[in-house]
PDB file of C-alpha atoms in Angstrom:
ATOM      1  CA  MET V   3     -24.158  17.962 -10.351  1.00 42.00           C
ATOM      2  CA  ARG V   4     -22.197  16.418 -13.297  1.00 53.00           C
ATOM      3  CA  LEU V   5     -18.493  17.134 -13.508  1.00 49.00           C
ATOM      4  CA  SER V   6     -17.416  19.824 -15.734  1.00 61.00           C
ATOM      5  CA  HIS V   7     -16.465  18.745 -18.919  1.00 75.00           C
ATOM      6  CA  ARG V   8     -13.520  21.420 -19.279  1.00 87.00           C
ATOM      7  CA  VAL V   9     -11.708  20.477 -15.601  1.00 94.00           C
ATOM      8  CA  LEU V  10     -10.220  17.016 -15.794  1.00 94.00           C
ATOM      9  CA  PRO V  11      -8.322  18.198 -19.721  1.00 95.00           C
ATOM     10  CA  LEU V  12      -7.218  21.302 -17.286  1.00 96.00           C
ATOM     11  CA  PHE V  13      -6.179  19.034 -14.750  1.00 97.00           C
ATOM     12  CA  LEU V  14      -4.332  17.004 -16.826  1.00 97.00           C
ATOM     13  CA  THR V  15      -2.554  19.519 -18.766  1.00 97.00           C
ATOM     14  CA  LEU V  16      -1.446  21.489 -15.990  1.00 98.00           C
ATOM     15  CA  GLU V  17      -0.014  18.315 -14.594  1.00 98.00           C
ATOM     16  CA  ALA V  18       1.524  17.302 -17.770  1.00 98.00           C
ATOM     17  CA  ILE V  19       3.237  20.974 -18.110  1.00 98.00           C
ATOM     18  CA  LEU V  20       5.021  20.550 -14.587  1.00 98.00           C
ATOM     19  CA  TYR V  21       5.768  17.183 -15.007  1.00 98.00           C
ATOM     20  CA  ALA V  22       7.531  18.114 -18.172  1.00 98.00           C
ATOM     21  CA  ALA V  23       9.786  21.217 -16.639  1.00 97.00           C
ATOM     22  CA  PHE V  24      10.568  19.261 -13.716  1.00 96.00           C
ATOM     23  CA  LEU V  25      12.075  16.439 -15.533  1.00 96.00           C
ATOM     24  CA  ILE V  26      13.749  18.385 -18.164  1.00 96.00           C
ATOM     25  CA  TRP V  27      15.149  20.382 -15.017  1.00 96.00           C
ATOM     26  CA  ASP V  28      16.123  17.254 -13.270  1.00 93.00           C
ATOM     27  CA  VAL V  29      18.154  16.047 -16.439  1.00 92.00           C
ATOM     28  CA  THR V  30      19.453  19.062 -17.413  1.00 93.00           C
ATOM     29  CA  ILE V  31      20.308  21.215 -14.374  1.00 92.00           C
ATOM     30  CA  GLY V  32      19.878  18.557 -11.198  1.00 88.00           C
ATOM     31  CA  GLY V  33      19.532  19.955  -7.271  1.00 88.00           C
ATOM     32  CA  ARG V  34      16.574  20.730  -5.593  1.00 91.00           C
ATOM     33  CA  GLY V  35      15.666  24.182  -7.715  1.00 94.00           C
ATOM     34  CA  SER V  36      12.763  22.229  -9.204  1.00 96.00           C
ATOM     35  CA  ASN V  37      11.395  20.856  -6.043  1.00 97.00           C
ATOM     36  CA  PRO V  38       8.847  23.964  -6.043  1.00 97.00           C
ATOM     37  CA  ILE V  39       7.703  22.627  -9.346  1.00 97.00           C
ATOM     38  CA  LYS V  40       7.448  19.054  -7.962  1.00 98.00           C
ATOM     39  CA  PHE V  41       5.540  20.458  -5.011  1.00 98.00           C
ATOM     40  CA  ALA V  42       3.485  22.647  -6.895  1.00 98.00           C
ATOM     41  CA  GLY V  43       2.283  19.335  -9.014  1.00 98.00           C
ATOM     42  CA  ILE V  44       1.322  17.199  -5.492  1.00 98.00           C
ATOM     43  CA  LEU V  45      -0.976  20.463  -4.438  1.00 98.00           C
ATOM     44  CA  LEU V  46      -2.724  20.291  -7.587  1.00 98.00           C
ATOM     45  CA  CYS V  47      -3.625  17.009  -7.335  1.00 98.00           C
ATOM     46  CA  LEU V  48      -4.772  17.927  -3.607  1.00 98.00           C
ATOM     47  CA  ILE V  49      -6.882  20.535  -4.871  1.00 97.00           C
ATOM     48  CA  TYR V  50      -8.731  18.563  -8.216  1.00 97.00           C
ATOM     49  CA  SER V  51      -9.096  15.692  -5.191  1.00 97.00           C
ATOM     50  CA  LEU V  52     -10.898  18.053  -2.877  1.00 97.00           C
ATOM     51  CA  TYR V  53     -13.097  19.425  -5.653  1.00 95.00           C
ATOM     52  CA  LEU V  54     -14.049  15.856  -6.602  1.00 95.00           C
ATOM     53  CA  SER V  55     -14.730  14.857  -3.199  1.00 94.00           C
ATOM     54  CA  HIS V  56     -16.698  18.393  -3.185  1.00 92.00           C
ATOM     55  CA  GLN V  57     -18.935  16.725  -6.176  1.00 90.00           C
ATOM     56  CA  GLY V  58     -19.378  13.503  -4.133  1.00 92.00           C
ATOM     57  CA  GLY V  59     -16.245  11.902  -4.838  1.00 94.00           C
ATOM     58  CA  SER V  60     -14.105  10.240  -1.906  1.00 95.00           C
ATOM     59  CA  ARG V  61     -13.322  12.193   0.465  1.00 95.00           C
ATOM     60  CA  LEU V  62     -11.124   9.391   2.156  1.00 96.00           C
ATOM     61  CA  VAL V  63      -8.231  10.009  -0.837  1.00 97.00           C
ATOM     62  CA  SER V  64      -8.890  13.941  -0.333  1.00 97.00           C
ATOM     63  CA  ALA V  65      -7.587  13.310   3.245  1.00 98.00           C
ATOM     64  CA  ALA V  66      -5.247  11.106   2.312  1.00 98.00           C
ATOM     65  CA  LEU V  67      -3.585  14.070  -0.186  1.00 98.00           C
ATOM     66  CA  THR V  68      -3.901  16.251   1.874  1.00 98.00           C
ATOM     67  CA  LEU V  69      -1.476  14.122   4.587  1.00 98.00           C
ATOM     68  CA  THR V  70       0.475  13.352   1.478  1.00 98.00           C
ATOM     69  CA  VAL V  71       1.094  17.302   0.771  1.00 98.00           C
ATOM     70  CA  LEU V  72       1.758  17.685   4.545  1.00 98.00           C
ATOM     71  CA  ALA V  73       4.466  15.010   4.324  1.00 97.00           C
ATOM     72  CA  ASP V  74       6.122  16.664   1.086  1.00 97.00           C
ATOM     73  CA  VAL V  75       6.074  19.655   2.884  1.00 97.00           C
ATOM     74  CA  PHE V  76       8.796  18.280   5.503  1.00 96.00           C
ATOM     75  CA  LEU V  77      10.643  15.965   3.112  1.00 95.00           C
ATOM     76  CA  LEU V  78      10.686  17.723  -0.363  1.00 95.00           C
ATOM     77  CA  LEU V  79      10.292  21.421   0.419  1.00 95.00           C
ATOM     78  CA  LEU V  80      11.926  21.706   3.770  1.00 94.00           C
ATOM     79  CA  ASP V  81      14.414  18.418   3.714  1.00 92.00           C
ATOM     80  CA  ALA V  82      13.936  18.040   7.345  1.00 92.00           C
ATOM     81  CA  HIS V  83      12.498  15.360   9.842  1.00 94.00           C
ATOM     82  CA  TYR V  84      12.230  13.096   8.134  1.00 94.00           C
ATOM     83  CA  ALA V  85      10.836  10.821  10.751  1.00 96.00           C
ATOM     84  CA  LEU V  86       7.929  12.837  10.675  1.00 97.00           C
ATOM     85  CA  GLY V  87       7.756  12.655   6.873  1.00 96.00           C
ATOM     86  CA  ILE V  88       7.460   9.012   7.214  1.00 96.00           C
ATOM     87  CA  VAL V  89       4.601   9.090   9.751  1.00 97.00           C
ATOM     88  CA  LEU V  90       2.424  10.919   7.623  1.00 98.00           C
ATOM     89  CA  PHE V  91       2.694   8.492   4.813  1.00 98.00           C
ATOM     90  CA  CYS V  92       2.015   5.648   7.062  1.00 97.00           C
ATOM     91  CA  LEU V  93      -0.898   7.555   8.166  1.00 98.00           C
ATOM     92  CA  VAL V  94      -1.626   7.748   4.444  1.00 98.00           C
ATOM     93  CA  GLN V  95      -1.272   4.271   3.812  1.00 97.00           C
ATOM     94  CA  GLY V  96      -3.508   3.610   6.538  1.00 97.00           C
ATOM     95  CA  LEU V  97      -6.365   5.124   4.779  1.00 98.00           C
ATOM     96  CA  TYR V  98      -5.846   3.701   1.691  1.00 97.00           C
ATOM     97  CA  PHE V  99      -5.935   0.402   3.761  1.00 97.00           C
ATOM     98  CA  VAL V 100      -9.345   1.489   4.790  1.00 96.00           C
ATOM     99  CA  ARG V 101     -10.324   2.477   1.273  1.00 96.00           C
ATOM    100  CA  ILE V 102      -9.205  -1.494  -0.322  1.00 96.00           C
ATOM    101  CA  TYR V 103     -10.070  -3.349   2.477  1.00 94.00           C
ATOM    102  CA  ARG V 104     -13.971  -1.979   1.839  1.00 93.00           C
ATOM    103  CA  SER V 105     -13.702  -2.551  -1.647  1.00 92.00           C
ATOM    104  CA  ASN V 106     -11.978  -5.896  -1.303  1.00 87.00           C
ATOM    105  CA  GLY V 107     -14.578  -7.884   0.823  1.00 80.00           C
ATOM    106  CA  GLY V 108     -11.965  -7.329   3.977  1.00 77.00           C
ATOM    107  CA  ARG V 109      -8.675  -9.109   2.322  1.00 81.00           C
ATOM    108  CA  SER V 110      -5.833  -7.289   5.018  1.00 87.00           C
ATOM    109  CA  LEU V 111      -2.840  -9.641   4.831  1.00 92.00           C
ATOM    110  CA  TRP V 112      -2.104  -9.185   8.337  1.00 93.00           C
ATOM    111  CA  GLY V 113      -0.217 -12.350   8.024  1.00 94.00           C
ATOM    112  CA  LEU V 114       2.101 -11.486   5.038  1.00 95.00           C
ATOM    113  CA  ARG V 115       2.754  -8.020   6.493  1.00 95.00           C
ATOM    114  CA  ALA V 116       3.925  -9.452   9.612  1.00 95.00           C
ATOM    115  CA  ALA V 117       6.055 -11.645   7.873  1.00 96.00           C
ATOM    116  CA  LEU V 118       7.579  -9.183   5.598  1.00 95.00           C
ATOM    117  CA  PHE V 119       8.229  -6.614   8.090  1.00 95.00           C
ATOM    118  CA  VAL V 120      10.149  -9.275  10.457  1.00 96.00           C
ATOM    119  CA  LEU V 121      12.350 -10.288   7.377  1.00 95.00           C
ATOM    120  CA  ALA V 122      13.175  -7.026   6.267  1.00 92.00           C
ATOM    121  CA  LEU V 123      14.754  -6.236  10.181  1.00 94.00           C
ATOM    122  CA  VAL V 124      16.172  -9.094   9.288  1.00 95.00           C
ATOM    123  CA  VAL V 125      18.252  -7.900   6.418  1.00 91.00           C
ATOM    124  CA  LEU V 126      18.664  -4.668   7.756  1.00 88.00           C
ATOM    125  CA  ASN V 127      20.376  -6.256  10.615  1.00 92.00           C
ATOM    126  CA  ALA V 128      22.945  -8.033   8.033  1.00 91.00           C
ATOM    127  CA  LEU V 129      23.101  -4.661   6.254  1.00 84.00           C
ATOM    128  CA  ASP V 130      24.422  -3.121   9.352  1.00 87.00           C
ATOM    129  CA  LEU V 131      21.281  -0.424   8.914  1.00 85.00           C
ATOM    130  CA  LEU V 132      19.114  -1.277  11.529  1.00 90.00           C
ATOM    131  CA  ILE V 133      18.698   2.389  12.901  1.00 92.00           C
ATOM    132  CA  PRO V 134      14.873   3.723  14.340  1.00 93.00           C
ATOM    133  CA  LEU V 135      14.522   5.683  11.026  1.00 93.00           C
ATOM    134  CA  ASN V 136      15.087   3.004   9.195  1.00 91.00           C
ATOM    135  CA  ILE V 137      13.088   0.218  11.100  1.00 94.00           C
ATOM    136  CA  LEU V 138      10.258   3.080  10.647  1.00 95.00           C
ATOM    137  CA  ALA V 139      10.794   3.218   6.874  1.00 93.00           C
ATOM    138  CA  LEU V 140      10.609  -0.816   6.963  1.00 92.00           C
ATOM    139  CA  PHE V 141       7.225  -0.198   8.740  1.00 95.00           C
ATOM    140  CA  TYR V 142       5.961   2.177   6.036  1.00 96.00           C
ATOM    141  CA  PHE V 143       7.333   0.684   3.089  1.00 94.00           C
ATOM    142  CA  THR V 144       6.043  -3.479   4.217  1.00 95.00           C
ATOM    143  CA  ASN V 145       2.518  -2.305   4.435  1.00 96.00           C
ATOM    144  CA  PHE V 146       2.709   0.190   1.383  1.00 97.00           C
ATOM    145  CA  PHE V 147       3.431  -3.067  -0.291  1.00 97.00           C
ATOM    146  CA  CYS V 148       0.862  -5.431   1.037  1.00 96.00           C
ATOM    147  CA  ASN V 149      -1.642  -2.484   0.072  1.00 97.00           C
ATOM    148  CA  ALA V 150      -0.259  -2.247  -3.459  1.00 96.00           C
ATOM    149  CA  LEU V 151      -0.781  -5.927  -3.438  1.00 96.00           C
ATOM    150  CA  SER V 152      -4.125  -6.404  -2.016  1.00 95.00           C
ATOM    151  CA  SER V 153      -5.250  -3.544  -4.575  1.00 96.00           C
ATOM    152  CA  LEU V 154      -5.150  -5.923  -7.488  1.00 95.00           C
ATOM    153  CA  SER V 155      -8.418  -7.684  -6.129  1.00 92.00           C
ATOM    154  CA  CYS V 156     -10.419  -4.670  -5.801  1.00 94.00           C
ATOM    155  CA  PRO V 157     -13.190  -4.750  -8.215  1.00 93.00           C
ATOM    156  CA  GLY V 158     -13.759  -1.801 -10.583  1.00 93.00           C
ATOM    157  CA  GLN V 159     -12.308   0.810 -12.865  1.00 94.00           C
ATOM    158  CA  SER V 160     -11.773   3.403 -10.287  1.00 94.00           C
ATOM    159  CA  MET V 161      -9.929   0.906  -8.149  1.00 96.00           C
ATOM    160  CA  ARG V 162      -7.729   0.038 -11.126  1.00 96.00           C
ATOM    161  CA  LEU V 163      -6.769   2.876 -11.650  1.00 96.00           C
ATOM    162  CA  PHE V 164      -6.288   3.122  -7.124  1.00 97.00           C
ATOM    163  CA  SER V 165      -3.975   0.337  -7.965  1.00 97.00           C
ATOM    164  CA  VAL V 166      -2.067   1.449 -10.865  1.00 98.00           C
ATOM    165  CA  GLY V 167      -1.465   4.649  -8.898  1.00 98.00           C
ATOM    166  CA  LEU V 168      -0.109   3.002  -5.471  1.00 98.00           C
ATOM    167  CA  TRP V 169       2.566   0.560  -7.732  1.00 98.00           C
ATOM    168  CA  LEU V 170       3.575   3.702  -9.059  1.00 98.00           C
ATOM    169  CA  PHE V 171       3.965   5.244  -5.701  1.00 98.00           C
ATOM    170  CA  LEU V 172       6.087   1.905  -4.587  1.00 97.00           C
ATOM    171  CA  CYS V 173       8.013   2.311  -7.446  1.00 96.00           C
ATOM    172  CA  CYS V 174       8.868   5.920  -6.493  1.00 96.00           C
ATOM    173  CA  ASP V 175       9.681   4.624  -2.680  1.00 95.00           C
ATOM    174  CA  ALA V 176      12.030   1.954  -4.120  1.00 93.00           C
ATOM    175  CA  CYS V 177      13.970   4.536  -5.642  1.00 93.00           C
ATOM    176  CA  VAL V 178      14.004   6.885  -2.736  1.00 92.00           C
ATOM    177  CA  GLY V 179      15.201   3.702  -0.861  1.00 87.00           C
ATOM    178  CA  LEU V 180      17.871   3.233  -3.472  1.00 88.00           C
ATOM    179  CA  PHE V 181      18.719   6.812  -3.510  1.00 89.00           C
ATOM    180  CA  GLN V 182      19.662   6.887   0.310  1.00 84.00           C
ATOM    181  CA  ASN V 183      21.715   4.014   0.232  1.00 80.00           C
ATOM    182  CA  PRO V 184      23.780   4.230  -2.989  1.00 81.00           C
ATOM    183  CA  GLN V 185      26.313   1.533  -2.173  1.00 81.00           C
ATOM    184  CA  LEU V 186      23.657  -1.142  -2.504  1.00 76.00           C
ATOM    185  CA  VAL V 187      23.464  -0.329  -6.266  1.00 80.00           C
ATOM    186  CA  PRO V 188      25.702  -0.081  -8.920  1.00 85.00           C
ATOM    187  CA  PRO V 189      26.348   4.048 -10.398  1.00 84.00           C
ATOM    188  CA  ALA V 190      23.938   3.875 -13.161  1.00 84.00           C
ATOM    189  CA  VAL V 191      21.211   2.783 -11.629  1.00 87.00           C
ATOM    190  CA  SER V 192      21.636   5.524  -8.946  1.00 83.00           C
ATOM    191  CA  ALA V 193      22.032   7.884 -11.215  1.00 84.00           C
ATOM    192  CA  PHE V 194      18.509   6.557 -12.557  1.00 92.00           C
ATOM    193  CA  VAL V 195      16.723   6.168  -9.199  1.00 92.00           C
ATOM    194  CA  SER V 196      17.518  10.315  -8.796  1.00 88.00           C
ATOM    195  CA  VAL V 197      15.639  10.861 -11.350  1.00 92.00           C
ATOM    196  CA  GLY V 198      12.748   8.243 -11.397  1.00 93.00           C
ATOM    197  CA  MET V 199      11.369   8.859  -7.919  1.00 95.00           C
ATOM    198  CA  TRP V 200       9.435  11.816  -9.533  1.00 96.00           C
ATOM    199  CA  LEU V 201       9.342  10.213 -12.465  1.00 96.00           C
ATOM    200  CA  PHE V 202       6.793   7.495 -10.759  1.00 97.00           C
ATOM    201  CA  TYR V 203       5.947  10.054  -7.835  1.00 98.00           C
ATOM    202  CA  LEU V 204       3.167  12.822  -9.484  1.00 98.00           C
ATOM    203  CA  PRO V 205       2.139  10.509 -11.697  1.00 98.00           C
ATOM    204  CA  ALA V 206       1.488   8.179  -9.152  1.00 98.00           C
ATOM    205  CA  GLN V 207      -0.782  10.824  -7.397  1.00 98.00           C
ATOM    206  CA  VAL V 208      -2.080  12.034 -10.245  1.00 98.00           C
ATOM    207  CA  LEU V 209      -4.093   8.689 -10.920  1.00 98.00           C
ATOM    208  CA  ILE V 210      -4.657   8.322  -7.026  1.00 98.00           C
ATOM    209  CA  ALA V 211      -6.038  11.409  -7.172  1.00 98.00           C
ATOM    210  CA  LEU V 212      -8.536  10.952 -10.487  1.00 97.00           C
ATOM    211  CA  SER V 213     -10.037   7.340  -8.714  1.00 97.00           C
ATOM    212  CA  GLY V 214     -11.335   9.225  -6.185  1.00 95.00           C
ATOM    213  CA  ALA V 215     -14.252  10.991  -8.657  1.00 92.00           C
ATOM    214  CA  ASN V 216     -18.075  10.124  -8.367  1.00 81.00           C
ATOM    215  CA  PRO V 217     -19.558   8.546 -11.406  1.00 67.00           C
ATOM    216  CA  SER V 218     -22.714  10.177 -11.332  1.00 60.00           C
ATOM    217  CA  SER V 219     -20.409  13.097 -11.841  1.00 51.00           C
ATOM    218  CA  GLY V 220     -18.975  11.720 -15.202  1.00 46.00           C
ATOM    219  CA  GLY V 221     -15.815  10.211 -12.744  1.00 49.00           C
ATOM    220  CA  PHE V 222     -15.323   6.843 -11.959  1.00 51.00           C
ATOM    221  CA  SER V 223     -15.485   5.634  -8.262  1.00 45.00           C
ATOM    222  CA  HIS V 224     -18.199   4.003  -6.522  1.00 43.00           C
ATOM    223  CA  GLU V 225     -16.688   5.093  -3.611  1.00 48.00           C
ATOM    224  CA  THR V 226     -18.480   8.184  -1.535  1.00 41.00           C
ATOM    225  CA  LYS V 227     -16.737   8.155   1.860  1.00 46.00           C
TER     226      LYS V 227
END
């Protein structure tokens, strides 16, 4: 069964409309009013990923995007239960680790993951920010960074899309960290990161969703599990 030539352009068109809509809202109006539009964009990524998995694409990507949507329910829509949201994103990165590990011949970077986490704890302590939620966030971020780094060695067009998506996703999370700690950056940078979070986030999820396609259905991926 070949991927319908109409589905991909429709997906990208709808995502472009949603992307433009919430960016214009954030720049001109601001506030939380654009959050339902943002969530619709992430939900659409999940729906498209489920469609691709039905066509023989990556079920792992669909599972990860399901967890991403659940995390965004807490962090974006409810603006509550932050620890649970971060735990869900840790699980997302766990699934992406499995995908990368299968693709790049088993490179895990465990030593770098441990070293970066310990170093980050030292920095947090020096900044007097060593609280449980920040420790959890650092565990997530250091493992995420190592996933993104490891993804650079993955072969194939689908994994290149996936790698770009991960790096954009990482840029989003860097903006989130700075947004939560505005005292660490100049006011101009703080103003940018408030918009930069979603400037990077939705394109990241779109690329990750696209990377899960099956090449026999007109997509990119060699992966079906």
